[in-house]
Short mmCIF file of C-alpha atoms and ligand atoms in Angstrom, two decimals:
data_model
loop_
_atom_site.label_atom_id
_atom_site.label_comp_id
_atom_site.label_asym_id
_atom_site.label_seq_id
_atom_site.Cartn_x
_atom_site.Cartn_y
_atom_site.Cartn_z
CA MET A 57 55.12 -14.15 -94.26
CA ALA A 58 53.82 -13.96 -90.42
CA LYS A 59 51.07 -11.40 -90.04
CA ILE A 60 49.68 -10.00 -86.02
CA THR A 61 46.17 -10.56 -86.82
CA ALA A 62 45.00 -9.21 -83.58
CA SER A 63 45.72 -7.88 -79.78
CA VAL A 64 44.45 -9.19 -76.51
CA TYR A 65 44.66 -7.17 -73.34
CA THR A 66 43.55 -8.69 -69.88
CA SER A 67 44.31 -8.48 -66.03
CA HIS A 68 46.09 -11.47 -64.53
CA VAL A 69 44.46 -11.34 -60.95
CA PRO A 70 45.65 -14.73 -59.56
CA ALA A 71 42.56 -15.21 -57.45
CA ILE A 72 40.77 -15.56 -60.73
CA GLY A 73 42.65 -18.43 -61.92
CA ALA A 74 42.15 -19.96 -57.96
CA ALA A 75 38.40 -19.12 -58.47
CA LEU A 76 38.33 -21.03 -62.11
CA ASP A 77 40.56 -24.05 -60.71
CA MET A 78 38.11 -24.49 -57.40
CA GLY A 79 35.01 -24.27 -59.79
CA LYS A 80 33.81 -21.22 -58.25
CA THR A 81 33.19 -19.45 -61.43
CA THR A 82 29.19 -19.18 -61.11
CA GLU A 83 29.58 -17.78 -57.51
CA PRO A 84 27.69 -14.23 -57.40
CA TYR A 85 31.08 -12.53 -56.57
CA TRP A 86 32.98 -14.12 -59.68
CA GLN A 87 30.27 -14.64 -62.27
CA PRO A 88 29.85 -10.69 -63.44
CA VAL A 89 33.85 -11.15 -63.87
CA PHE A 90 33.52 -14.60 -66.21
CA LYS A 91 30.19 -13.10 -67.89
CA GLY A 92 33.06 -10.81 -69.58
CA TYR A 93 35.20 -13.42 -70.88
CA GLU A 94 32.06 -15.56 -72.44
CA PHE A 95 32.42 -13.34 -75.92
CA SER A 96 36.13 -13.86 -75.52
CA LYS A 97 36.37 -17.50 -75.43
CA GLN A 98 34.05 -17.97 -78.35
CA TRP A 99 35.98 -15.83 -80.24
CA MET A 100 39.27 -17.22 -79.36
CA GLN A 101 37.78 -20.46 -80.83
CA ASP A 102 36.69 -18.66 -83.91
CA ASN A 103 40.20 -16.69 -84.32
CA THR A 104 42.64 -19.27 -82.79
CA PRO A 105 46.23 -18.03 -83.86
CA ASP A 106 48.92 -20.19 -84.44
CA VAL A 107 51.41 -18.41 -82.21
CA ILE A 108 50.48 -16.26 -79.17
CA PHE A 109 53.32 -13.67 -78.61
CA LEU A 110 52.35 -13.17 -75.01
CA VAL A 111 53.77 -10.14 -72.91
CA PHE A 112 53.25 -10.44 -69.12
CA ASN A 113 55.20 -9.75 -65.96
CA ASP A 114 57.03 -12.15 -63.67
CA HIS A 115 56.02 -11.89 -59.98
CA ALA A 116 59.51 -12.93 -58.46
CA THR A 117 58.81 -16.72 -59.44
CA ALA A 118 61.59 -17.05 -62.31
CA PHE A 119 63.39 -14.30 -61.61
CA SER A 120 64.05 -12.65 -58.08
CA LEU A 121 66.25 -9.88 -57.08
CA ASP A 122 69.23 -11.72 -57.80
CA MET A 123 68.60 -11.29 -61.81
CA ILE A 124 66.01 -8.82 -62.91
CA PRO A 125 66.16 -8.57 -66.91
CA THR A 126 63.89 -5.59 -68.06
CA PHE A 127 62.60 -7.51 -71.13
CA ALA A 128 63.02 -11.14 -71.37
CA ILE A 129 62.03 -13.40 -74.18
CA GLY A 130 61.39 -17.21 -73.83
CA THR A 131 62.95 -19.25 -76.77
CA ALA A 132 62.18 -22.48 -75.08
CA ALA A 133 59.98 -25.61 -76.20
CA SER A 134 57.97 -25.38 -73.51
CA TYR A 135 57.38 -23.81 -69.89
CA GLN A 136 56.13 -25.41 -66.57
CA PRO A 137 53.53 -23.59 -64.94
CA ALA A 138 55.17 -22.17 -61.94
CA ASP A 139 54.69 -23.32 -58.09
CA GLU A 140 54.18 -19.95 -56.43
CA GLY A 141 54.31 -21.31 -52.84
CA TYR A 142 51.23 -22.70 -52.55
CA GLY A 143 51.21 -25.24 -55.64
CA ALA A 144 51.21 -24.64 -59.55
CA ARG A 145 48.03 -24.52 -60.85
CA PRO A 146 46.30 -27.53 -62.61
CA VAL A 147 46.72 -25.98 -66.09
CA PRO A 148 48.55 -27.35 -69.01
CA VAL A 149 52.47 -27.26 -69.77
CA VAL A 150 53.08 -24.02 -72.32
CA GLN A 151 54.25 -25.04 -75.09
CA GLY A 152 56.89 -22.63 -77.01
CA HIS A 153 57.77 -21.56 -80.68
CA PRO A 154 61.99 -21.81 -80.39
CA GLN A 155 61.82 -20.80 -84.19
CA LEU A 156 59.44 -17.73 -84.07
CA ALA A 157 60.99 -16.51 -80.85
CA SER A 158 64.79 -16.74 -81.84
CA HIS A 159 63.93 -14.98 -84.96
CA ILE A 160 61.88 -12.26 -82.97
CA ALA A 161 65.09 -12.10 -80.64
CA GLN A 162 67.52 -11.64 -83.24
CA SER A 163 65.40 -9.05 -85.23
CA VAL A 164 64.40 -7.21 -82.02
CA ILE A 165 67.73 -6.98 -80.74
CA GLN A 166 69.14 -5.53 -84.16
CA GLN A 167 66.69 -3.00 -83.72
CA ASP A 168 68.88 -1.71 -80.87
CA PHE A 169 66.36 -3.36 -78.04
CA ASP A 170 68.44 -5.04 -75.40
CA LEU A 171 66.38 -8.52 -74.82
CA THR A 172 67.36 -10.96 -72.11
CA ILE A 173 67.13 -14.79 -73.72
CA VAL A 174 65.55 -17.09 -71.57
CA ASN A 175 66.03 -20.79 -72.30
CA LYS A 176 64.41 -22.19 -69.06
CA MET A 177 62.00 -20.40 -67.15
CA ASP A 178 58.62 -21.51 -65.17
CA VAL A 179 55.57 -19.23 -65.69
CA ASP A 180 53.24 -17.87 -62.81
CA HIS A 181 49.76 -16.52 -62.80
CA GLY A 182 50.93 -13.47 -64.81
CA LEU A 183 50.97 -15.80 -68.10
CA THR A 184 48.47 -18.73 -66.96
CA VAL A 185 45.57 -16.65 -65.62
CA PRO A 186 45.66 -14.62 -69.21
CA LEU A 187 45.24 -18.20 -71.10
CA SER A 188 42.61 -19.52 -68.82
CA LEU A 189 40.32 -16.53 -69.24
CA MET A 190 40.79 -16.56 -72.92
CA PHE A 191 40.76 -20.58 -73.45
CA GLY A 192 39.08 -21.93 -70.18
CA GLN A 193 39.87 -25.00 -69.24
CA PRO A 194 41.63 -27.39 -71.84
CA ASN A 195 43.36 -30.31 -71.72
CA ALA A 196 46.26 -28.71 -73.54
CA TRP A 197 46.34 -25.18 -74.41
CA PRO A 198 45.50 -24.72 -78.53
CA CYS A 199 48.52 -22.92 -79.49
CA PRO A 200 52.02 -22.21 -78.87
CA VAL A 201 52.82 -19.18 -76.81
CA ILE A 202 56.01 -17.29 -76.42
CA PRO A 203 56.18 -15.78 -73.00
CA PHE A 204 57.63 -12.20 -73.06
CA ALA A 205 58.50 -10.88 -69.71
CA VAL A 206 58.79 -6.95 -68.54
CA ASN A 207 59.93 -5.87 -65.19
CA VAL A 208 57.27 -4.05 -63.67
CA VAL A 209 58.18 -5.38 -60.32
CA GLN A 210 61.47 -4.04 -59.23
CA TYR A 211 62.18 -0.25 -60.21
CA PRO A 212 63.41 1.14 -62.27
CA VAL A 213 60.48 -0.36 -64.88
CA PRO A 214 60.86 0.70 -68.47
CA SER A 215 58.49 3.64 -69.37
CA GLY A 216 55.38 3.51 -71.49
CA ARG A 217 57.25 5.28 -74.46
CA ARG A 218 60.06 2.30 -74.45
CA CYS A 219 57.12 -0.44 -74.16
CA PHE A 220 55.22 1.49 -77.24
CA GLU A 221 58.51 1.51 -79.48
CA LEU A 222 59.42 -2.24 -78.47
CA GLY A 223 55.90 -2.94 -79.53
CA LYS A 224 56.69 -1.55 -83.22
CA ALA A 225 60.00 -3.35 -83.21
CA ILE A 226 58.16 -6.86 -82.37
CA ARG A 227 55.73 -6.12 -85.07
CA LYS A 228 58.57 -5.98 -87.75
CA ALA A 229 60.07 -8.89 -86.31
CA VAL A 230 56.85 -11.13 -86.82
CA GLU A 231 56.02 -9.83 -90.09
CA SER A 232 59.68 -10.66 -91.60
CA TYR A 233 59.35 -14.12 -90.29
CA ASP A 234 59.30 -16.28 -93.55
CA GLU A 235 56.54 -18.37 -92.81
CA PRO A 236 52.58 -17.61 -92.82
CA LEU A 237 51.47 -17.98 -89.36
CA LYS A 238 48.80 -16.22 -87.78
CA VAL A 239 50.20 -14.26 -84.74
CA GLN A 240 48.36 -12.79 -81.68
CA ILE A 241 49.98 -10.36 -79.38
CA TRP A 242 48.97 -10.23 -75.83
CA GLY A 243 49.51 -7.24 -73.18
CA THR A 244 48.41 -8.65 -69.64
CA GLY A 245 48.41 -7.35 -66.03
CA GLY A 246 46.84 -3.84 -64.95
CA MET A 247 44.56 -2.43 -64.20
CA SER A 248 44.86 -0.03 -61.11
CA HIS A 249 45.51 -1.67 -58.10
CA GLN A 250 47.96 -1.39 -54.85
CA LEU A 251 48.65 -4.55 -53.00
CA GLN A 252 50.48 -2.63 -50.03
CA GLY A 253 51.28 0.32 -47.65
CA PRO A 254 48.79 2.77 -46.92
CA ARG A 255 46.85 3.12 -50.16
CA ALA A 256 46.66 -0.65 -50.61
CA GLY A 257 43.06 -1.40 -52.12
CA LEU A 258 43.08 1.52 -54.53
CA ILE A 259 41.09 1.46 -57.60
CA ASN A 260 40.63 4.37 -60.00
CA ARG A 261 37.70 4.04 -62.45
CA GLU A 262 38.51 6.86 -64.19
CA PHE A 263 41.89 6.48 -64.61
CA ASP A 264 41.10 2.70 -66.18
CA ASN A 265 38.89 3.81 -68.72
CA ALA A 266 40.34 6.84 -69.82
CA PHE A 267 43.50 4.47 -70.10
CA LEU A 268 41.44 2.06 -72.37
CA ASP A 269 39.80 5.15 -74.78
CA ARG A 270 43.40 6.48 -75.27
CA LEU A 271 45.03 2.88 -75.89
CA ILE A 272 42.61 2.31 -78.56
CA ALA A 273 42.07 5.61 -80.06
CA ASP A 274 45.52 7.36 -79.32
CA PRO A 275 48.24 5.04 -78.21
CA ALA A 276 50.81 7.48 -78.82
CA ALA A 277 49.44 10.24 -76.28
CA GLN A 278 49.17 7.11 -73.75
CA ALA A 279 52.82 6.11 -74.34
CA ALA A 280 53.96 9.72 -73.41
CA GLN A 281 52.75 9.23 -70.02
CA PRO A 282 55.21 8.86 -67.66
CA HIS A 283 55.70 5.98 -65.03
CA ILE A 284 55.07 8.29 -62.01
CA ASP A 285 51.60 9.08 -63.48
CA TYR A 286 50.78 5.30 -63.20
CA VAL A 287 51.88 5.08 -59.70
CA ARG A 288 50.22 7.87 -58.68
CA GLU A 289 46.72 7.07 -60.28
CA ALA A 290 46.53 3.83 -60.63
CA GLY A 291 48.51 2.46 -57.43
CA SER A 292 51.83 0.75 -57.28
CA GLU A 293 50.84 -2.07 -59.07
CA GLY A 294 48.99 -0.17 -61.86
CA ILE A 295 52.28 0.20 -63.74
CA GLU A 296 51.70 -3.49 -65.24
CA LEU A 297 49.72 -1.31 -67.51
CA VAL A 298 52.51 -0.41 -69.57
CA MET A 299 52.74 -4.05 -70.86
CA TRP A 300 49.30 -3.34 -72.96
CA LEU A 301 51.26 -0.60 -74.71
CA ILE A 302 53.89 -3.33 -75.93
CA ALA A 303 51.00 -4.92 -77.84
CA ARG A 304 49.18 -1.94 -79.04
CA GLY A 305 52.75 -0.73 -80.55
CA ALA A 306 52.69 -4.13 -82.44
CA MET A 307 49.46 -3.09 -84.42
CA ALA A 308 48.76 -2.32 -87.98
CA ASP A 309 48.00 1.04 -87.46
CA MET A 310 51.57 1.90 -85.88
CA ALA A 311 53.23 0.90 -89.17
CA GLY A 312 50.65 3.01 -91.51
CA GLY A 313 47.96 0.50 -91.85
CA ALA A 314 44.29 0.85 -90.87
CA ALA A 315 42.87 1.54 -87.53
CA PRO A 316 41.84 -1.78 -85.22
CA ARG A 317 38.20 -3.11 -84.66
CA VAL A 318 37.47 -2.90 -81.32
CA ALA A 319 35.62 -6.64 -81.08
CA HIS A 320 34.89 -6.18 -77.15
CA ARG A 321 35.83 -4.04 -74.20
CA PHE A 322 35.06 -4.98 -70.70
CA TYR A 323 35.20 -3.48 -67.45
CA HIS A 324 34.65 -4.75 -63.96
CA VAL A 325 35.24 -3.82 -60.39
CA PRO A 326 36.55 -5.61 -58.12
CA ALA A 327 38.43 -8.98 -58.44
CA SER A 328 40.37 -9.29 -55.73
CA ASN A 329 42.10 -6.18 -55.11
CA THR A 330 42.22 -4.83 -58.54
CA ALA A 331 39.82 -3.57 -61.38
CA VAL A 332 39.65 -6.38 -64.19
CA GLY A 333 39.92 -4.55 -67.82
CA HIS A 334 40.04 -6.70 -71.18
CA LEU A 335 40.35 -5.66 -74.80
CA ILE A 336 40.48 -7.32 -78.09
CA LEU A 337 41.46 -5.28 -81.19
CA GLU A 338 41.62 -6.84 -84.74
CA ASN A 339 43.86 -5.72 -87.65
CA THR A 340 41.42 -5.37 -90.29
C1 DHB B 186 46.64 -9.59 -57.28
C2 DHB B 186 46.60 -8.71 -58.32
C3 DHB B 186 48.06 -8.74 -58.95
O1 DHB B 186 48.05 -8.48 -59.92
C4 DHB B 186 48.96 -9.70 -58.60
O2 DHB B 186 49.97 -10.13 -59.20
C5 DHB B 186 48.70 -10.46 -57.20
C6 DHB B 186 47.60 -10.06 -56.36
C7 DHB B 186 45.30 -9.29 -56.22
O3 DHB B 186 44.74 -8.48 -56.89
O4 DHB B 186 45.28 -9.46 -55.17
FE1 FE B 187 50.29 -8.68 -61.00
#
């Protein structure tokens, strides 16, 4: 059977992608950000999975106000890096895993979560920046990726609790797939940030670190926090953090297994307009 081996959590700041693509990683502003991912890149080499289930949000690139799926699973064979208006990032095409994705769609929908099936989708910085942070700049991504898009852009957004419960359903789905695949689940976006309005530039270190503490040790309590708290405390874009609860809900301890091992934790302010947060949790 397939197994979820670990979960990875990381911010997706688009300027990080631009810094990488333009060779600025050693500049004084960026050096401390990339330093936080040195461990992670080595860890990824030592723990390359067979498939990544990557929870991310689209930023009005593949979807728009014309169509707003709350939860959308990518079942395509491949995904093109998106052109977000200033040209597509020079990163490899993302290869999918249609068989596992279809199995997860079937299982999760039968567990009563309504997913939108997406057979064609371009992927923006929400998906490609986390890949770049964890893998660097390879000629091809080392494994297939199942993109799972969550609407955290246009209200109403899903609650943390629903995301957490969805993670549990995804775990059941993965672990009922009849092939011995090692699967990682990634939760991306965050941490505190607000890009517009009078509070633009908001960053809340206390909220972010309390979120990380609770995500690790008491995710059910974190899942109970209402969306309005994220908006108030972490800024309008801080709501991206509910996506981390999907990945956390899929870990073994949420289904009676052992607590995960914290392989890596990193927090840094600033990167562009946000705080950068990053965690790697291993199932033991
Ligand atoms: C920024 C952060 C985001 O999460 C995003 O989607 C776009 C921009 C920023 O910090 O500038
Ligand atoms: Fe974002």
